[in-house]
Structure formats: C-alpha cells, structure tokens
Tab-separated table of C-alpha atoms and ligand atoms in Angstrom:
chain	number	residue	atom	x	y	z
A	167	MET	CA	-91.232	233.643	-64.525
A	168	THR	CA	-93.851	232.786	-62.037
A	169	PHE	CA	-97.390	233.687	-62.839
A	170	PHE	CA	-99.451	231.818	-60.244
A	171	GLY	CA	-98.510	231.612	-56.491
A	172	SER	CA	-100.132	229.339	-53.931
A	173	ILE	CA	-99.906	229.104	-50.225
A	174	ALA	CA	-101.031	225.750	-48.750
A	175	ASP	CA	-101.780	225.291	-44.975
A	176	ASP	CA	-100.104	221.807	-44.708
A	177	PHE	CA	-97.606	219.653	-46.686
A	178	THR	CA	-99.661	216.859	-48.110
A	179	GLY	CA	-102.223	219.436	-49.093
A	180	ALA	CA	-99.602	221.181	-50.945
A	181	THR	CA	-98.590	218.061	-52.861
A	182	ASP	CA	-102.162	217.413	-53.702
A	183	LEU	CA	-102.462	220.887	-55.308
A	184	ALA	CA	-99.201	220.358	-56.999
A	185	ALA	CA	-100.503	217.102	-58.707
A	186	LEU	CA	-103.696	218.642	-59.781
A	187	LEU	CA	-101.978	221.725	-61.359
A	188	SER	CA	-99.347	219.705	-62.926
A	189	ARG	CA	-101.932	217.885	-64.874
A	190	SER	CA	-101.782	221.034	-67.189
A	191	GLY	CA	-98.318	220.169	-68.337
A	192	VAL	CA	-97.023	223.521	-66.945
A	193	ALA	CA	-94.071	223.491	-64.635
A	194	VAL	CA	-94.999	223.243	-60.891
A	195	SER	CA	-92.510	223.770	-58.039
A	196	LEU	CA	-93.198	223.241	-54.445
A	197	ARG	CA	-91.266	224.849	-51.652
A	198	ILE	CA	-91.225	223.367	-48.141
A	199	GLY	CA	-91.554	226.584	-46.000
A	200	VAL	CA	-90.910	230.170	-47.177
A	201	PRO	CA	-87.690	230.003	-49.085
A	202	GLN	CA	-84.907	231.920	-47.215
A	203	SER	CA	-83.243	233.138	-50.334
A	204	PRO	CA	-84.843	235.221	-52.784
A	205	PRO	CA	-86.643	233.828	-55.886
A	206	GLU	CA	-84.424	232.268	-58.719
A	207	ALA	CA	-85.118	229.936	-61.500
A	208	THR	CA	-88.855	229.891	-60.452
A	209	ALA	CA	-91.508	227.747	-62.170
A	210	GLY	CA	-94.590	229.137	-63.902
A	211	LEU	CA	-96.610	227.689	-60.814
A	212	GLU	CA	-95.132	228.025	-57.538
A	213	ILE	CA	-96.530	226.531	-54.366
A	214	ILE	CA	-95.339	227.199	-50.802
A	215	ALA	CA	-96.183	224.578	-48.203
A	216	LEU	CA	-96.643	225.762	-44.765
A	217	LYS	CA	-97.740	224.083	-41.555
A	218	ILE	CA	-100.208	226.427	-40.215
A	219	ARG	CA	-103.694	224.724	-40.224
A	220	THR	CA	-103.715	224.565	-36.524
A	221	ALA	CA	-101.225	227.256	-35.521
A	222	PRO	CA	-102.250	230.320	-33.528
A	223	VAL	CA	-103.951	232.885	-35.811
A	224	ASP	CA	-101.186	235.453	-35.523
A	225	GLU	CA	-98.399	233.108	-36.569
A	226	ALA	CA	-100.490	231.564	-39.481
A	227	VAL	CA	-101.178	235.112	-40.811
A	228	ALA	CA	-97.518	236.127	-40.407
A	229	GLN	CA	-96.313	233.075	-42.278
A	230	ALA	CA	-98.920	233.446	-44.991
A	231	ARG	CA	-98.023	237.047	-45.553
A	232	GLU	CA	-94.168	236.108	-45.784
A	233	ALA	CA	-95.059	233.512	-48.245
A	234	LEU	CA	-97.094	236.048	-50.381
A	235	ALA	CA	-94.246	238.526	-50.281
A	236	TRP	CA	-91.901	235.762	-51.692
A	237	LEU	CA	-94.201	234.851	-54.343
A	238	ARG	CA	-94.862	238.449	-55.363
A	239	ALA	CA	-91.111	238.903	-55.657
A	240	ALA	CA	-90.967	235.765	-57.878
A	241	GLY	CA	-93.454	237.701	-60.282
A	242	ALA	CA	-96.635	235.914	-59.337
A	243	GLN	CA	-99.779	237.875	-60.568
A	244	ARG	CA	-102.491	235.674	-59.231
A	245	PHE	CA	-102.752	233.831	-55.835
A	246	PHE	CA	-104.342	230.840	-54.188
A	247	TRP	CA	-104.835	230.192	-50.551
A	248	LYS	CA	-105.091	226.369	-50.144
A	249	TYR	CA	-106.779	224.647	-47.282
A	250	CYS	CA	-108.461	221.322	-46.861
A	251	SER	CA	-111.400	220.182	-48.895
A	252	THR	CA	-113.025	219.537	-45.462
A	253	PHE	CA	-112.497	223.185	-44.472
A	254	ASP	CA	-110.324	222.068	-41.470
A	255	SER	CA	-110.133	224.917	-39.069
A	256	THR	CA	-110.294	225.413	-35.303
A	257	PRO	CA	-112.811	227.617	-33.759
A	258	GLN	CA	-110.472	230.526	-33.884
A	259	GLY	CA	-109.923	229.441	-37.406
A	260	ASN	CA	-107.140	230.354	-39.673
A	261	ILE	CA	-108.857	230.342	-43.117
A	262	GLY	CA	-110.634	233.560	-42.777
A	263	PRO	CA	-107.929	235.557	-41.058
A	264	VAL	CA	-105.200	234.498	-43.571
A	265	ALA	CA	-107.560	235.280	-46.450
A	266	GLU	CA	-108.275	238.553	-45.174
A	267	ALA	CA	-104.653	239.511	-44.664
A	268	LEU	CA	-103.770	238.178	-48.012
A	269	MET	CA	-106.568	240.405	-49.562
A	270	ALA	CA	-105.376	243.521	-47.690
A	271	ASP	CA	-101.765	242.958	-48.913
A	272	LEU	CA	-102.974	242.601	-52.465
A	273	GLY	CA	-105.404	245.492	-52.248
A	274	THR	CA	-108.276	243.378	-53.351
A	275	ALA	CA	-111.842	243.708	-52.301
A	276	GLN	CA	-113.273	240.184	-52.879
A	277	THR	CA	-112.415	236.618	-52.909
A	278	ILE	CA	-114.019	233.257	-53.094
A	279	TYR	CA	-114.241	230.152	-50.953
A	280	CYS	CA	-114.705	226.773	-52.605
A	281	PRO	CA	-113.286	223.641	-50.844
A	282	ALA	CA	-115.310	221.326	-53.239
A	283	PHE	CA	-113.352	218.271	-54.500
A	284	PRO	CA	-116.071	216.276	-56.373
A	285	GLU	CA	-113.538	213.511	-57.466
A	286	ASN	CA	-112.889	212.841	-53.914
A	287	GLY	CA	-116.683	213.212	-52.707
A	288	ARG	CA	-116.502	216.778	-51.268
A	289	SER	CA	-119.272	219.079	-52.675
A	290	VAL	CA	-120.665	222.384	-51.660
A	291	PHE	CA	-124.428	223.074	-51.927
A	292	MET	CA	-126.340	226.113	-50.736
A	293	GLY	CA	-123.268	226.910	-48.816
A	294	HIS	CA	-123.142	223.503	-47.043
A	295	LEU	CA	-120.057	221.255	-47.165
A	296	PHE	CA	-120.975	217.501	-47.946
A	297	VAL	CA	-118.546	214.443	-47.579
A	298	GLY	CA	-119.951	211.864	-49.971
A	299	GLU	CA	-123.652	212.011	-49.051
A	300	ALA	CA	-123.341	213.077	-45.460
A	301	LEU	CA	-123.106	216.730	-44.259
A	302	LEU	CA	-119.593	217.573	-42.997
A	303	SER	CA	-120.824	217.624	-39.582
A	304	ASP	CA	-122.283	214.200	-39.775
A	305	SER	CA	-118.940	212.719	-41.340
A	306	PRO	CA	-116.117	211.283	-39.467
A	307	MET	CA	-114.673	214.819	-39.488
A	308	LYS	CA	-116.899	215.609	-36.428
A	309	ASP	CA	-114.555	213.769	-34.277
A	310	HIS	CA	-111.144	214.869	-35.926
A	311	PRO	CA	-108.665	215.148	-32.871
A	312	LEU	CA	-107.459	218.724	-33.862
A	313	THR	CA	-110.083	220.270	-35.949
A	314	PRO	CA	-113.417	218.660	-35.238
A	315	MET	CA	-115.964	219.948	-37.728
A	316	ARG	CA	-119.397	220.343	-36.013
A	317	ASP	CA	-121.205	222.543	-38.455
A	318	ALA	CA	-121.351	222.149	-42.308
A	319	ASN	CA	-122.598	225.604	-43.096
A	320	LEU	CA	-119.570	227.354	-44.486
A	321	LEU	CA	-121.043	230.901	-44.132
A	322	ARG	CA	-121.646	230.385	-40.331
A	323	LEU	CA	-118.084	228.794	-39.965
A	324	LEU	CA	-116.551	231.725	-42.042
A	325	GLN	CA	-118.409	234.831	-40.713
A	326	PRO	CA	-116.890	234.659	-37.094
A	327	GLN	CA	-113.371	234.363	-38.654
A	328	VAL	CA	-113.359	237.543	-40.877
A	329	ARG	CA	-114.384	241.270	-40.421
A	330	GLY	CA	-115.906	241.631	-43.883
A	331	LYS	CA	-119.347	240.344	-44.977
A	332	VAL	CA	-119.790	236.742	-46.040
A	333	GLY	CA	-122.039	235.949	-49.017
A	334	LEU	CA	-123.149	233.010	-51.230
A	335	ALA	CA	-122.999	232.254	-54.919
A	336	PRO	CA	-125.479	229.210	-55.177
A	337	ARG	CA	-125.370	226.192	-57.565
A	338	SER	CA	-128.304	227.766	-59.487
A	339	VAL	CA	-126.076	230.553	-60.598
A	340	VAL	CA	-123.036	228.559	-61.150
A	341	ALA	CA	-125.101	226.248	-63.422
A	342	GLN	CA	-125.719	229.258	-65.731
A	343	GLY	CA	-122.169	229.571	-66.502
A	344	ALA	CA	-119.115	231.750	-66.048
A	345	LYS	CA	-120.718	235.103	-67.195
A	346	ALA	CA	-123.704	234.485	-64.842
A	347	LEU	CA	-121.339	233.762	-61.863
A	348	ALA	CA	-119.150	236.732	-62.598
A	349	ALA	CA	-122.216	238.990	-62.694
A	350	ARG	CA	-123.396	237.523	-59.393
A	351	LEU	CA	-120.106	238.060	-57.802
A	352	ALA	CA	-119.861	241.714	-58.915
A	353	GLY	CA	-123.356	242.302	-57.740
A	354	LEU	CA	-122.892	240.894	-54.193
A	355	ASP	CA	-122.004	243.261	-51.385
A	356	ALA	CA	-119.806	240.713	-49.707
A	357	ALA	CA	-115.808	240.403	-49.565
A	358	HIS	CA	-115.952	236.828	-48.927
A	359	VAL	CA	-118.147	234.643	-51.075
A	360	VAL	CA	-118.781	230.855	-50.637
A	361	VAL	CA	-119.361	229.290	-54.116
A	362	ASP	CA	-121.234	226.007	-54.399
A	363	ALA	CA	-119.769	223.272	-56.571
A	364	VAL	CA	-121.096	219.775	-56.904
A	365	ASN	CA	-119.139	218.367	-60.081
A	366	GLY	CA	-116.214	219.128	-62.295
A	367	GLN	CA	-118.317	221.257	-64.624
A	368	ASP	CA	-119.113	223.542	-61.728
A	369	LEU	CA	-115.237	223.855	-61.172
A	370	ALA	CA	-114.681	224.681	-64.586
A	371	VAL	CA	-117.062	227.578	-64.514
A	372	ILE	CA	-115.807	228.961	-61.273
A	373	ALA	CA	-112.151	228.845	-62.588
A	374	GLU	CA	-113.356	230.812	-65.807
A	375	ALA	CA	-115.247	233.353	-63.943
A	376	CYS	CA	-112.558	233.903	-61.363
A	377	GLN	CA	-109.286	233.563	-63.277
A	378	ASP	CA	-108.623	237.208	-63.120
A	379	MET	CA	-109.280	237.671	-59.357
A	380	ALA	CA	-106.081	238.450	-57.481
A	381	LEU	CA	-106.763	235.979	-54.764
A	382	MET	CA	-108.889	232.793	-54.917
A	383	THR	CA	-109.135	230.382	-52.006
A	384	GLY	CA	-110.256	226.772	-51.656
A	385	GLY	CA	-109.482	223.149	-51.890
A	386	SER	CA	-107.076	221.962	-54.630
A	387	ALA	CA	-109.692	221.155	-57.264
A	388	VAL	CA	-111.113	224.566	-57.896
A	389	ALA	CA	-107.588	225.577	-58.928
A	390	MET	CA	-107.057	222.638	-61.341
A	391	ALA	CA	-108.638	224.417	-64.411
A	392	LEU	CA	-106.660	227.462	-63.992
A	393	PRO	CA	-103.443	226.826	-65.674
A	394	ARG	CA	-105.189	225.769	-68.973
A	395	LEU	CA	-107.167	228.935	-69.084
A	396	TRP	CA	-104.089	231.021	-68.556
A	397	GLN	CA	-102.180	229.040	-71.038
A	398	ALA	CA	-104.709	229.548	-73.814
A	399	ARG	CA	-104.222	233.428	-73.059
A	400	GLY	CA	-100.411	233.080	-73.348
A	401	LEU	CA	-100.012	233.926	-69.434
A	402	VAL	CA	-98.245	230.741	-68.676
A	403	GLY	CA	-96.310	228.532	-71.010
A	404	GLN	CA	-93.220	227.105	-69.742
A	405	ALA	CA	-93.662	223.402	-69.953
A	406	ARG	CA	-92.719	220.706	-67.403
A	407	THR	CA	-89.207	219.259	-68.182
A	408	ALA	CA	-88.589	215.685	-68.134
A	409	VAL	CA	-86.036	215.383	-65.415
A	410	ALA	CA	-86.734	211.895	-64.337
A	411	LYS	CA	-83.544	210.568	-66.095
A	412	ALA	CA	-81.468	212.690	-63.652
A	413	ALA	CA	-82.514	210.535	-60.841
A	414	GLU	CA	-81.015	207.405	-62.184
A	415	GLY	CA	-80.085	204.851	-59.496
A	416	PRO	CA	-81.375	202.240	-56.909
A	417	ALA	CA	-84.772	202.631	-55.395
A	418	LEU	CA	-86.091	202.230	-51.719
A	419	VAL	CA	-89.632	202.104	-50.164
A	420	LEU	CA	-90.106	203.462	-46.726
A	421	SER	CA	-93.372	203.186	-45.111
A	422	GLY	CA	-94.531	204.667	-41.726
A	423	SER	CA	-98.304	204.945	-42.476
A	424	CYS	CA	-100.409	202.386	-40.621
A	425	SER	CA	-103.489	203.374	-42.669
A	426	ALA	CA	-105.628	200.492	-44.019
A	427	MET	CA	-104.401	201.252	-47.739
A	428	THR	CA	-100.788	201.457	-46.759
A	429	ASN	CA	-101.218	197.987	-45.031
A	430	LEU	CA	-102.523	196.588	-48.370
A	431	GLN	CA	-99.663	198.187	-50.268
A	432	VAL	CA	-97.038	196.727	-48.068
A	433	ALA	CA	-98.648	193.305	-48.239
A	434	ASP	CA	-98.801	193.670	-52.080
A	435	TYR	CA	-95.272	194.732	-52.365
A	436	LEU	CA	-93.818	191.975	-50.237
A	437	GLY	CA	-96.080	189.372	-52.127
A	438	ARG	CA	-94.314	190.273	-55.258
A	439	GLY	CA	-91.142	188.940	-53.716
A	440	HIS	CA	-89.408	192.225	-52.851
A	441	PRO	CA	-87.186	192.236	-49.822
A	442	GLY	CA	-88.622	193.720	-46.711
A	443	TYR	CA	-87.645	194.667	-43.241
A	444	ARG	CA	-90.146	195.359	-40.578
A	445	LEU	CA	-89.316	198.026	-38.004
A	446	ASP	CA	-90.556	197.198	-34.468
A	447	PRO	CA	-90.873	200.331	-32.437
A	448	LEU	CA	-89.676	198.573	-29.325
A	449	ALA	CA	-86.567	197.452	-30.869
A	450	LEU	CA	-85.929	200.826	-32.215
A	451	MET	CA	-85.103	202.060	-28.700
A	452	ASP	CA	-81.636	200.661	-29.313
A	453	GLY	CA	-81.485	202.742	-32.582
A	454	PRO	CA	-81.962	201.948	-36.348
A	455	GLY	CA	-78.632	200.011	-36.608
A	456	ALA	CA	-79.999	196.738	-37.315
A	457	ALA	CA	-82.124	198.114	-40.257
A	458	LEU	CA	-79.058	199.904	-41.638
A	459	ASP	CA	-77.022	196.544	-41.468
A	460	TRP	CA	-79.932	194.809	-43.274
A	461	LEU	CA	-80.233	197.473	-45.862
A	462	ALA	CA	-76.498	197.456	-46.623
A	463	ALA	CA	-76.814	193.827	-47.638
A	464	GLN	CA	-79.762	194.265	-50.026
A	465	SER	CA	-80.037	194.686	-53.743
A	466	GLY	CA	-83.118	195.529	-55.810
A	467	ALA	CA	-85.830	197.839	-54.441
A	468	PRO	CA	-86.224	196.887	-50.771
A	469	LEU	CA	-88.967	198.021	-48.381
A	470	ILE	CA	-88.451	199.137	-44.826
A	471	TYR	CA	-91.678	199.413	-43.008
A	472	ALA	CA	-93.185	200.092	-39.664
A	473	THR	CA	-96.766	199.775	-41.073
A	474	ALA	CA	-98.670	197.507	-38.878
A	475	GLU	CA	-102.406	196.455	-38.191
A	476	PRO	CA	-104.214	198.609	-35.607
A	477	GLU	CA	-103.475	196.014	-32.833
A	478	ALA	CA	-99.805	195.978	-33.258
A	479	VAL	CA	-99.924	199.891	-33.466
A	480	LYS	CA	-101.885	199.927	-30.237
A	481	SER	CA	-99.623	197.488	-28.275
A	482	ALA	CA	-96.492	199.600	-29.424
A	483	GLN	CA	-98.280	202.795	-28.217
A	484	SER	CA	-99.250	201.533	-24.980
A	485	ALA	CA	-95.673	200.146	-24.297
A	486	LEU	CA	-94.136	203.432	-25.362
A	487	GLY	CA	-96.578	206.111	-25.450
A	488	THR	CA	-98.230	207.181	-28.753
A	489	ALA	CA	-95.852	210.174	-29.404
A	490	ARG	CA	-92.691	208.245	-28.515
A	491	ALA	CA	-93.630	205.266	-30.739
A	492	GLY	CA	-94.259	207.472	-33.543
A	493	ALA	CA	-91.096	209.616	-33.021
A	494	LEU	CA	-88.976	206.370	-32.893
A	495	VAL	CA	-90.259	205.176	-36.168
A	496	GLU	CA	-89.959	208.591	-37.901
A	497	GLU	CA	-86.410	209.070	-36.712
A	498	ALA	CA	-85.415	205.461	-37.807
A	499	LEU	CA	-86.959	205.867	-41.480
A	500	ALA	CA	-85.207	209.376	-41.629
A	501	ALA	CA	-81.951	207.804	-40.619
A	502	VAL	CA	-82.477	205.045	-43.074
A	503	ALA	CA	-83.278	207.576	-45.879
A	504	THR	CA	-80.002	209.457	-45.426
A	505	PHE	CA	-77.934	206.303	-44.983
A	506	ALA	CA	-79.303	205.057	-48.359
A	507	ARG	CA	-78.951	208.274	-50.161
A	508	ASP	CA	-75.375	208.270	-49.080
A	509	ARG	CA	-74.891	204.799	-50.505
A	510	GLY	CA	-76.245	205.696	-53.854
A	511	THR	CA	-80.102	205.399	-53.512
A	512	ARG	CA	-81.685	207.877	-55.827
A	513	ARG	CA	-85.336	206.867	-55.965
A	514	PHE	CA	-87.572	207.166	-52.812
A	515	VAL	CA	-91.193	206.044	-52.277
A	516	VAL	CA	-92.383	207.298	-48.869
A	517	ALA	CA	-95.815	206.292	-47.395
A	518	GLY	CA	-97.443	208.471	-44.606
A	519	GLY	CA	-97.928	212.125	-44.087
A	520	GLU	CA	-95.971	212.798	-40.909
A	521	THR	CA	-93.403	210.298	-42.267
A	522	SER	CA	-92.985	212.224	-45.477
A	523	GLY	CA	-92.186	215.319	-43.407
A	524	ALA	CA	-89.592	213.563	-41.401
A	525	VAL	CA	-87.924	211.914	-44.564
A	526	ALA	CA	-88.088	215.122	-46.606
A	527	SER	CA	-86.514	217.103	-43.740
A	528	ALA	CA	-83.780	214.512	-43.041
A	529	LEU	CA	-82.857	214.646	-46.714
A	530	GLY	CA	-82.615	218.280	-46.576
A	531	ILE	CA	-85.174	218.902	-49.233
A	532	ASP	CA	-86.432	222.420	-49.433
A	533	ARG	CA	-87.809	222.335	-53.214
A	534	LEU	CA	-89.698	219.709	-55.047
A	535	ASP	CA	-90.329	219.925	-58.972
A	536	ILE	CA	-93.432	218.096	-59.748
A	537	GLY	CA	-93.396	215.113	-62.208
A	538	PRO	CA	-95.848	212.775	-63.404
A	539	GLU	CA	-98.923	211.775	-61.379
A	540	ILE	CA	-98.784	208.179	-60.075
A	541	ALA	CA	-102.135	208.141	-58.506
A	542	PRO	CA	-104.725	210.871	-58.005
A	543	GLY	CA	-103.075	213.556	-55.855
A	544	VAL	CA	-99.580	211.724	-55.661
A	545	PRO	CA	-96.925	212.784	-58.142
A	546	TRP	CA	-93.212	211.863	-58.640
A	547	CYS	CA	-91.109	214.865	-57.457
A	548	PHE	CA	-87.577	215.604	-58.305
A	549	ALA	CA	-85.234	217.349	-55.837
A	550	THR	CA	-81.642	217.711	-54.830
A	551	SER	CA	-80.481	215.825	-51.752
A	552	GLY	CA	-76.909	216.146	-50.322
A	553	GLY	CA	-75.811	217.427	-53.789
A	554	HIS	CA	-77.442	214.587	-55.773
A	555	PRO	CA	-80.571	214.699	-58.022
A	556	ILE	CA	-83.195	212.306	-56.524
A	557	ALA	CA	-86.725	211.362	-57.349
A	558	ILE	CA	-89.260	211.039	-54.379
A	559	THR	CA	-92.854	210.547	-53.956
A	560	LEU	CA	-94.678	211.410	-50.930
A	561	LYS	CA	-97.903	209.563	-50.246
A	562	SER	CA	-100.248	210.166	-47.538
A	563	GLY	CA	-101.932	207.323	-45.698
A	564	ASN	CA	-105.062	206.453	-47.718
A	565	PHE	CA	-103.781	207.603	-51.242
A	566	GLY	CA	-102.988	205.287	-54.079
A	567	GLY	CA	-104.137	201.718	-54.853
A	568	PRO	CA	-102.860	198.350	-53.493
A	569	ALA	CA	-100.094	198.244	-56.166
A	570	PHE	CA	-99.001	201.761	-55.690
A	571	PHE	CA	-95.319	200.939	-54.732
A	572	THR	CA	-94.770	198.730	-57.964
A	573	GLN	CA	-96.718	201.455	-60.062
A	574	SER	CA	-94.588	204.146	-58.794
A	575	LEU	CA	-91.363	202.448	-59.604
A	576	GLU	CA	-92.653	201.390	-63.168
A	577	LEU	CA	-93.672	204.911	-63.994
A	578	LEU	CA	-90.128	206.223	-63.443
A	579	ASP	CA	-88.697	203.512	-65.721
A	580	ARG	CA	-91.111	204.304	-68.482
B	804	ADP	P1	-100.683	208.636	-42.371
B	804	ADP	O1	-100.458	209.474	-43.646
B	804	ADP	O2	-101.394	207.248	-42.772
B	804	ADP	O3	-101.517	209.345	-41.244
B	804	ADP	P2	-98.281	209.239	-40.857
B	804	ADP	O4	-96.777	208.969	-41.418
B	804	ADP	O5	-98.937	210.749	-41.000
B	804	ADP	O6	-99.151	208.181	-41.833
B	804	ADP	O7	-98.614	208.718	-39.458
B	804	ADP	C1	-98.395	207.572	-39.041
B	804	ADP	C2	-97.716	207.647	-37.663
B	804	ADP	O8	-97.577	206.336	-36.927
B	804	ADP	C3	-96.287	208.156	-37.667
B	804	ADP	O9	-95.970	208.983	-36.565
B	804	ADP	C4	-95.550	206.788	-37.511
B	804	ADP	O10	-94.178	207.117	-36.981
B	804	ADP	C5	-96.376	206.065	-36.602
B	804	ADP	N1	-96.143	204.594	-36.677
B	804	ADP	C6	-95.791	203.930	-37.679
B	804	ADP	N2	-95.767	202.673	-37.351
B	804	ADP	C7	-96.071	202.534	-36.245
B	804	ADP	C8	-96.187	201.369	-35.225
B	804	ADP	N3	-95.955	200.286	-35.717
B	804	ADP	N4	-96.410	201.551	-33.970
B	804	ADP	C9	-96.717	202.776	-33.662
B	804	ADP	N5	-96.835	203.902	-34.262
B	804	ADP	C10	-96.225	203.831	-35.558
C-alpha cells in the first residue's frame, strides 16, 4: 500500500528523489509518466516522473493533477511536488501553479517550498537561493538556455506564479527546531511558505515539522528524512526487496553524455581494458549497423559511447546541426540497447539525461523499482523489458566519480 506519492517535473529529478528516499530502506517505485492502468502492486513510496518543467502552464497543471489522482487511487496520504534545487522555472513558471492546483485538489490551505540541497551546495537563507557561495542569479543558472534564473529571491519568483499569499519561515526559526517551525507556519497568514535551510539538520527539522502536511514541495533533499519519520510511526513499513539477482546476465555500458565527468568515466573504463566502440555522429547517418555488428562479436561488459570532448562535439554539431547530431546518437544508442537486450544483455549502465530517456523508452520501461545507490543520486533500478527482468542505472551528465561504470557493475555482483 502506498503512503507517499511524489510528482517530479523531470526524469533525472525523479531518479534523484528516488535515490534519496530509498536510503530509508523503504520500497520506492518510479513511474515514467502517469501509468495508463489503475494502481496495482504499488510500493510504499511512489514517484511519477513527468516532463513538465518548461511545458505550457495549463499542460503542466493538467498532467500533475492526473498524476495526483493516480497516486490517491494508490492509497497515498502525503504528497510531494518535486522540482529542481535551482528552482528552475520559466517566467510564466510552473512551480507555483502546479502547487496551487494540487493544494486545491487535496483541499489543503498551506504548503512549503524548500529547494535546498546542502549536500550539493544549494541552500536557502532569508528566502534567497544560493548555489555554493553565490546567489542563484550570479551562478551559471543565470544563462541556462531554457530557464535562466535572474533573481535569487524565492518569494519574488513565486508570488507572480500564485494567487495566494507568499510568506517566509526564516532560518532563525528553523534553527529553534520542529515545534518552533510548526508554530510559525500555523501563525503565518500565507498559503505558500518559503522555508530556509542551509544544512542537513535544518532539513531534518523541516521534515519533522511538516510530516503531516498533505502537500510539501521542494528539491529532493527536504523529502529525504520523511520515510524514517513515518516508519517510526508505523505508517510505512514495506522494505525494499533484493531483486538484483533476477537481473542476472551480461552487462553493457551506453554513454551519450559529453559532460566533463562522463568523459573521465569513459576514459577510466577503457583504461581498465574493457572493449569500447566509439559512435561518430557523421557515420551514424548510415544507421547503427556497424555498432551492432561490433557488439555481436564482444564478450565481457563492453562500452558503446558517443562521449567526446567539446571540440569534437562542436564539429559534429556544425556538420549536422545540434538537434540532428543529438538525435542520431540517441537513436543509435536506443537501437543498440534493444539489440543487446534481445541477445541476452540484462544489465545496462546508461550515461546522459536525454540519453537515459531515449534508452528507457526504447526498452519499453514504464516502471523502475529502486535498488542500491551507486553514487549520490544515482541508484540501480530494476525493471521489466521485453518480458525480461533487467537492471538499469540512468546517470545524468555530471553525476558519479571517474570509476562510476566499474563501481556500478561491481555493486550488482556484491
Ligand atoms: P548530459 O546528462 O550530460 O546532459 P544528455 O544525454 O542529456 O547528457 O545530452 C547529451 C546530448 O549530446 C545527447 O542529445 C546526445 O545525443 C548528444 N551527443 C552525444 N555525443 C555527441 C557527439 N559526439 N556529438 C554531438 N552530439 C552528441
């Protein structure tokens, strides 16, 4: 039976939340999109990953409400609206409207907003969001192509997005503990309360004070302490099952991320003597056949990658156009994944956010059960693909350390 239902505004944000919730040992299941069938065999903690961060407001609200209805049908009694720890939203903004719609459906008068993720350098003080030591508006997020963040004041960002009043619960109150925070929230004449947090202790206080709110909103970190609080009260219990054994079989590493960290990870993996095949976007105009032929002749845990240094990426992009180069790579990696699965591969390590989406959808995955965490925010997941149990990890660009690929595979063998 589900107790906690979360709605995430993008896919890697959902896996990040899944990994943090899963640290409690409670079963976590992640759905890609709102399931088409009614809830069945659900986990104690259910997450629905949507792709609505930059969608038109009406569409984002409609999808979030549909997800909420499914989670309520699954039995959930507490809800979480998960967005990015850098509060990514367009000027029209989906964070506030979605929160307000969920509040209306749940019949609740107040919610909190806490994007803080101190472990990753995101903190909130006096309602201002910091990335490391810089205000959000002075961080690289100010130049984000889709959601440039030019203001760090969360109250000012939120107020135009909502009809209700916006208020602040400052650090000075949070530092006094859960009772003081609960009293402040009860005394504030505000439907939408931004709550300060600069460290893990603050997040624990917020979770304790807000554990019985129908709806909380924030980054993944503020939700992390919730499962254990509920476990202590007997509200969630179902433990994560060890399903790793079911996904016995050969492994394959697929990398379509060109981030600095992924470049290191590819180099590290090849340096350990694993077979590798580099995809050249220009050559992919003839299709992925050559890569499939190569893969068919391999044993061990091969790597197929388009990962390249910025210069090579630029030259492919100027020859093909950015979108076409990306699409050729994503289509090829997706084709490789299904080919490998049909030939018996059961363990997949995938690097790249967009790449992960392409591979997961090619493999026909709509539900992931969350397993052990490999690196902060990156868990092994278990799923069914083409009727076979598989293990898959989906890593966005900069996550994990240089030896991530090796560590992933070693963790499954343990
Ligand atoms: P990240 O999580 O690092 O952002 P993504 O998978 O989200 O990784 O994005 C990387 C994008 O770059 C994908 O669309 C991928 O297809 C594309 N890409 C990968 N390799 C190359 C390359 N060599 N040249 C051009 N584009 C590439």
